[in-house]
mmCIF file of C-alpha atoms in Angstrom:
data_model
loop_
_atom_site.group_PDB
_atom_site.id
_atom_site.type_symbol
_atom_site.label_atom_id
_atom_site.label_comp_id
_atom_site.label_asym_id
_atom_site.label_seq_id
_atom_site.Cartn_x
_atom_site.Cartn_y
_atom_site.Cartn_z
ATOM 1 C CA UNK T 487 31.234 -115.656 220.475
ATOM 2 C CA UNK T 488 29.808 -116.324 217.018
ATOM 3 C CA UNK T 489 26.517 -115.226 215.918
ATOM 4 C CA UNK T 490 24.387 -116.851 212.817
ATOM 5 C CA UNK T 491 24.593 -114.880 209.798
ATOM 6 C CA UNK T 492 20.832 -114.078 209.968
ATOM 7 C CA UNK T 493 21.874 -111.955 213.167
ATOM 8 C CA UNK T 494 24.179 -109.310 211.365
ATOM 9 C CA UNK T 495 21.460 -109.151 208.667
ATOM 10 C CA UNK T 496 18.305 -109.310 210.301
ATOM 11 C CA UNK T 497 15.744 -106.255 209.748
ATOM 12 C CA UNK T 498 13.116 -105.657 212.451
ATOM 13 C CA UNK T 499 9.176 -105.219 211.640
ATOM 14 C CA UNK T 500 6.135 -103.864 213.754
ATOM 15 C CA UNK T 501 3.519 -107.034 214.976
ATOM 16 C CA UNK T 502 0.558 -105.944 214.971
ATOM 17 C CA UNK T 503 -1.051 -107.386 217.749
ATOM 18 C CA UNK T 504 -1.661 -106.152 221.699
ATOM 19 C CA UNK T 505 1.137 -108.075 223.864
ATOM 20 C CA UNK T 506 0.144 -108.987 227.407
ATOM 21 C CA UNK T 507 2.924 -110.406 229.923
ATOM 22 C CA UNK T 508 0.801 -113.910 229.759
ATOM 23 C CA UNK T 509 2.439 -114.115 225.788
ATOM 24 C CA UNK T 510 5.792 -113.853 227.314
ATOM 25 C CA UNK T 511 7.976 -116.876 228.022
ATOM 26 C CA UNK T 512 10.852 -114.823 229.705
ATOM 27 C CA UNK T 513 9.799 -112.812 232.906
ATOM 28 C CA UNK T 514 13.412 -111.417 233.971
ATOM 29 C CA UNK T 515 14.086 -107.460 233.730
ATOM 30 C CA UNK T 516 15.565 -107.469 230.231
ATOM 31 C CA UNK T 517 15.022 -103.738 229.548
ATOM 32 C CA UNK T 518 16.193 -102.474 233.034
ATOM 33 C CA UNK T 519 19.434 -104.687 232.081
ATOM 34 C CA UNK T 520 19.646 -102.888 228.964
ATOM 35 C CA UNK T 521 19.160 -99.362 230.478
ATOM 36 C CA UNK T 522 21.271 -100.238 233.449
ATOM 37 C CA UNK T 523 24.274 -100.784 231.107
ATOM 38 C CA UNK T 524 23.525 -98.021 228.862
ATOM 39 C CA UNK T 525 23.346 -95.596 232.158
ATOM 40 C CA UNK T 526 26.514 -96.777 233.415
ATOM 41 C CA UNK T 527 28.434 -95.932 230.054
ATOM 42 C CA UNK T 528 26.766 -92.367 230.166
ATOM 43 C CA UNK T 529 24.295 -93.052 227.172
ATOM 44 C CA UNK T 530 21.558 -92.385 228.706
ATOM 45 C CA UNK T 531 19.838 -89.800 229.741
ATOM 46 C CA UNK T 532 19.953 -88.369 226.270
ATOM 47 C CA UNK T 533 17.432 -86.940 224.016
ATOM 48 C CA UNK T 534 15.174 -89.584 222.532
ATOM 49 C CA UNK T 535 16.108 -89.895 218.547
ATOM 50 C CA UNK T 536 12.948 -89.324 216.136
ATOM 51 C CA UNK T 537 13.351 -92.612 213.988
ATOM 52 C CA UNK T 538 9.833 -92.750 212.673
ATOM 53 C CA UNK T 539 8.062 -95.666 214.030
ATOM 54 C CA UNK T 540 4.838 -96.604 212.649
ATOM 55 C CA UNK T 541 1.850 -95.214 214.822
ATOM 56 C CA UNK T 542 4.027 -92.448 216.386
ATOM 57 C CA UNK T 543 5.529 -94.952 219.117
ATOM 58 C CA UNK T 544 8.671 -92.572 219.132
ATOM 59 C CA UNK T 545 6.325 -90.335 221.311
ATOM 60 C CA UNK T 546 5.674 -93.623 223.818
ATOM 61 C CA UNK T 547 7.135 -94.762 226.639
ATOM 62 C CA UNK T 548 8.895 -98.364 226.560
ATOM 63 C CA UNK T 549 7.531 -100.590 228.858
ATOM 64 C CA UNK T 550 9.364 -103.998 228.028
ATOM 65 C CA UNK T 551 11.893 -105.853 226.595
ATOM 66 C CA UNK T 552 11.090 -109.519 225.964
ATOM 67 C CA UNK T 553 11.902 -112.907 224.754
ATOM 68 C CA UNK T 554 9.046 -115.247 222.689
ATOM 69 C CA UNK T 555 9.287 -119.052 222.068
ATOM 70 C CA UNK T 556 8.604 -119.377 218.414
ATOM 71 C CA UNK T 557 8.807 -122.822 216.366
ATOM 72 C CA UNK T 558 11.818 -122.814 215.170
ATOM 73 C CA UNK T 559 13.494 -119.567 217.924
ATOM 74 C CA UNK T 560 13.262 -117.142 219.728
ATOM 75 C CA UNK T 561 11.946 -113.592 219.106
ATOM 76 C CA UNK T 562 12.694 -110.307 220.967
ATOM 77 C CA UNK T 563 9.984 -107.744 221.209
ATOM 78 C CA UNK T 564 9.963 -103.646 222.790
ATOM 79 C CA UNK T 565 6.562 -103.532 223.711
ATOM 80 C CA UNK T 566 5.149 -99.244 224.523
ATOM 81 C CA UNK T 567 2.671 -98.083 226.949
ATOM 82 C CA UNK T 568 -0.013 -95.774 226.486
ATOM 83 C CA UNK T 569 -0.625 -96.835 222.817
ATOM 84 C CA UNK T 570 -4.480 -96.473 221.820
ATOM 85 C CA UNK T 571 -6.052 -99.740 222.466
ATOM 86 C CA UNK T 572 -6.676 -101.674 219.207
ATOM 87 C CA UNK T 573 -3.461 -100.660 217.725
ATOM 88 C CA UNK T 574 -0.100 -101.938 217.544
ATOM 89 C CA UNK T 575 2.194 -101.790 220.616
ATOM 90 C CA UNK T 576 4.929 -103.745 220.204
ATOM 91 C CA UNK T 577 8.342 -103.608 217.601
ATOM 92 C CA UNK T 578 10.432 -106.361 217.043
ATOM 93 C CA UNK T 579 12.273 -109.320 215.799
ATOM 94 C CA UNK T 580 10.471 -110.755 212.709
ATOM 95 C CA UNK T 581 7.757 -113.494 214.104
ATOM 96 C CA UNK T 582 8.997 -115.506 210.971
ATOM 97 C CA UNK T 583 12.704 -115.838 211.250
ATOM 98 C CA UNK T 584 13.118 -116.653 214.761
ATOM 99 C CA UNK T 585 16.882 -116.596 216.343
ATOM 100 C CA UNK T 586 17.894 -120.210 217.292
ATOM 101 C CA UNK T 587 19.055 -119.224 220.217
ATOM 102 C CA UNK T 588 17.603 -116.957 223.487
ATOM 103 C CA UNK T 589 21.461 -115.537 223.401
ATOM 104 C CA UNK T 590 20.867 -114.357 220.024
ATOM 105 C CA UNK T 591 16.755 -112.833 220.091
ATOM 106 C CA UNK T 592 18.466 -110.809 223.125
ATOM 107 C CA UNK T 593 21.364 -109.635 221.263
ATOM 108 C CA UNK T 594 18.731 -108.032 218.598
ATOM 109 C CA UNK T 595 16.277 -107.131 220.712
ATOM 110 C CA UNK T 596 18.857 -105.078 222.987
ATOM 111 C CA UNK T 597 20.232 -103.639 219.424
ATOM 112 C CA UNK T 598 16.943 -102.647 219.008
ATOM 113 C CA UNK T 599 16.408 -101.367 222.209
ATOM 114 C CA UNK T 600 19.717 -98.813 221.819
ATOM 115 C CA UNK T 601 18.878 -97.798 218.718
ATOM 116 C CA UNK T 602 15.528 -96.541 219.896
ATOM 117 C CA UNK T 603 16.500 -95.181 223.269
ATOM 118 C CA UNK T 604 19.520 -93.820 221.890
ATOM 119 C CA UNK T 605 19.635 -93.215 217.864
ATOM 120 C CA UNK T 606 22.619 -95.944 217.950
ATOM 121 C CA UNK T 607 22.192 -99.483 217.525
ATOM 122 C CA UNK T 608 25.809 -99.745 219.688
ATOM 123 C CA UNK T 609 25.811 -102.332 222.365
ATOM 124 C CA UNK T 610 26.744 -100.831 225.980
ATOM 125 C CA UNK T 611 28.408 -104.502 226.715
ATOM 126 C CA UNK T 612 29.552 -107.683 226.103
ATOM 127 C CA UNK T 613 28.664 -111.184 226.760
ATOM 128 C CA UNK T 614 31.117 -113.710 228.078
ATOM 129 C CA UNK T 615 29.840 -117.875 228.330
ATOM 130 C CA UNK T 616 27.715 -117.006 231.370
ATOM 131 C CA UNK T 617 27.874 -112.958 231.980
ATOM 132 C CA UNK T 618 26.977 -110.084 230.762
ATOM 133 C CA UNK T 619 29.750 -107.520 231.245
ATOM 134 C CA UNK T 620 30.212 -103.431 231.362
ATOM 135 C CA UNK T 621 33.291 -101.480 231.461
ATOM 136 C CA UNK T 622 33.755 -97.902 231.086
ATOM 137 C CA UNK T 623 36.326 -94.802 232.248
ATOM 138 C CA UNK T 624 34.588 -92.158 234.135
ATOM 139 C CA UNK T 625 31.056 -92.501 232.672
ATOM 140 C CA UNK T 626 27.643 -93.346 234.120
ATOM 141 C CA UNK T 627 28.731 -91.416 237.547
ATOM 142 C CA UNK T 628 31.900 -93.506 237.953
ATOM 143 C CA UNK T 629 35.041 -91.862 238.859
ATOM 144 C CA UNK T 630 37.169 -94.285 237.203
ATOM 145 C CA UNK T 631 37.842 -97.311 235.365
ATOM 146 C CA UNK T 632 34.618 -99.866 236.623
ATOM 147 C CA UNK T 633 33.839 -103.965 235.562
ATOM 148 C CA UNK T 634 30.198 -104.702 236.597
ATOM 149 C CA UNK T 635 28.858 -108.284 235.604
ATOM 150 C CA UNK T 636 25.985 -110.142 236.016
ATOM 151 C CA UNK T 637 24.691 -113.476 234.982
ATOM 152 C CA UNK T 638 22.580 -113.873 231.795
ATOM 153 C CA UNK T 639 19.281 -113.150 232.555
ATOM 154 C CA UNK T 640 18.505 -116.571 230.598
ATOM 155 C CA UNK T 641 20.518 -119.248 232.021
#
């Protein structure tokens, strides 16, 4: 797999604007696959990292992981629940620099998504042409070596 430059390089930013599940153009389960994986390699549970989001989101619960058409990409957004109304709720992918690609906004947006959940920006799997894979030794409740795919929640 090769990624664009811009992916290895790419910073995130806070929008600052309420998201609704009307904005979004992908309606699969794109943080339950990320927490799924991350589960089943024994990352999570774990104590939430302190990484100083703006508006004290560290203290919020996530309540989505999602991919936005863009002109030009695709963007990947975290949005929080319980955030006061009026302010921002949502981290992500700069609107600006969109990924070319839905592979790629999901790639950054799961990044994202560890490093928030997690305090590492580490990947729990990989991506094949059409699947996304995990394998692990003895983590996540396994007893031994496991292989769990599943198709990309895109195509």
């Amino acid at each position: 797999m090769t990624l664009s430059p811009q992916f290895r390089t790419r910073g995130f930013i806070m929008t600052a604007n309420q998201t609704t599940r009307a904005r979004t153009t992908d309606t699969n389960d794109l943080l339950g696959i990320v927490i799924d994986a991350l589960a089943a390699k024994g990352r999570l549970p774990c104590p939430r990292p302190f990484l100083g989001l703006q508006n004290d989101l560290d203290s919020f619960d996530i309540s989505g992981l999602y991919l936005e058409q863009h002109p030009g990409g695709w963007v990947a957004n975290i949005t929080f629940e319980g955030v006061s109304p009026g302010e921002p709720n949502t981290i992500g992918t700069p609107d600006a620099a969109p990924f070319p690609t839905k592979r790629e906004a999901f790639l950054a947006g799961a990044m994202l998504l560890c490093r928030v959940l997690t305090g590492s920006g580490k990947l729990p799997f990989f991506l094949t042409e059409d699947k996304l894979v995990v394998v692990g030794y003895g983590t996540g409740g396994f007893s031994g070596l496991f292989c769990l795919d599943r198709p990309l929640p895109w195509i």
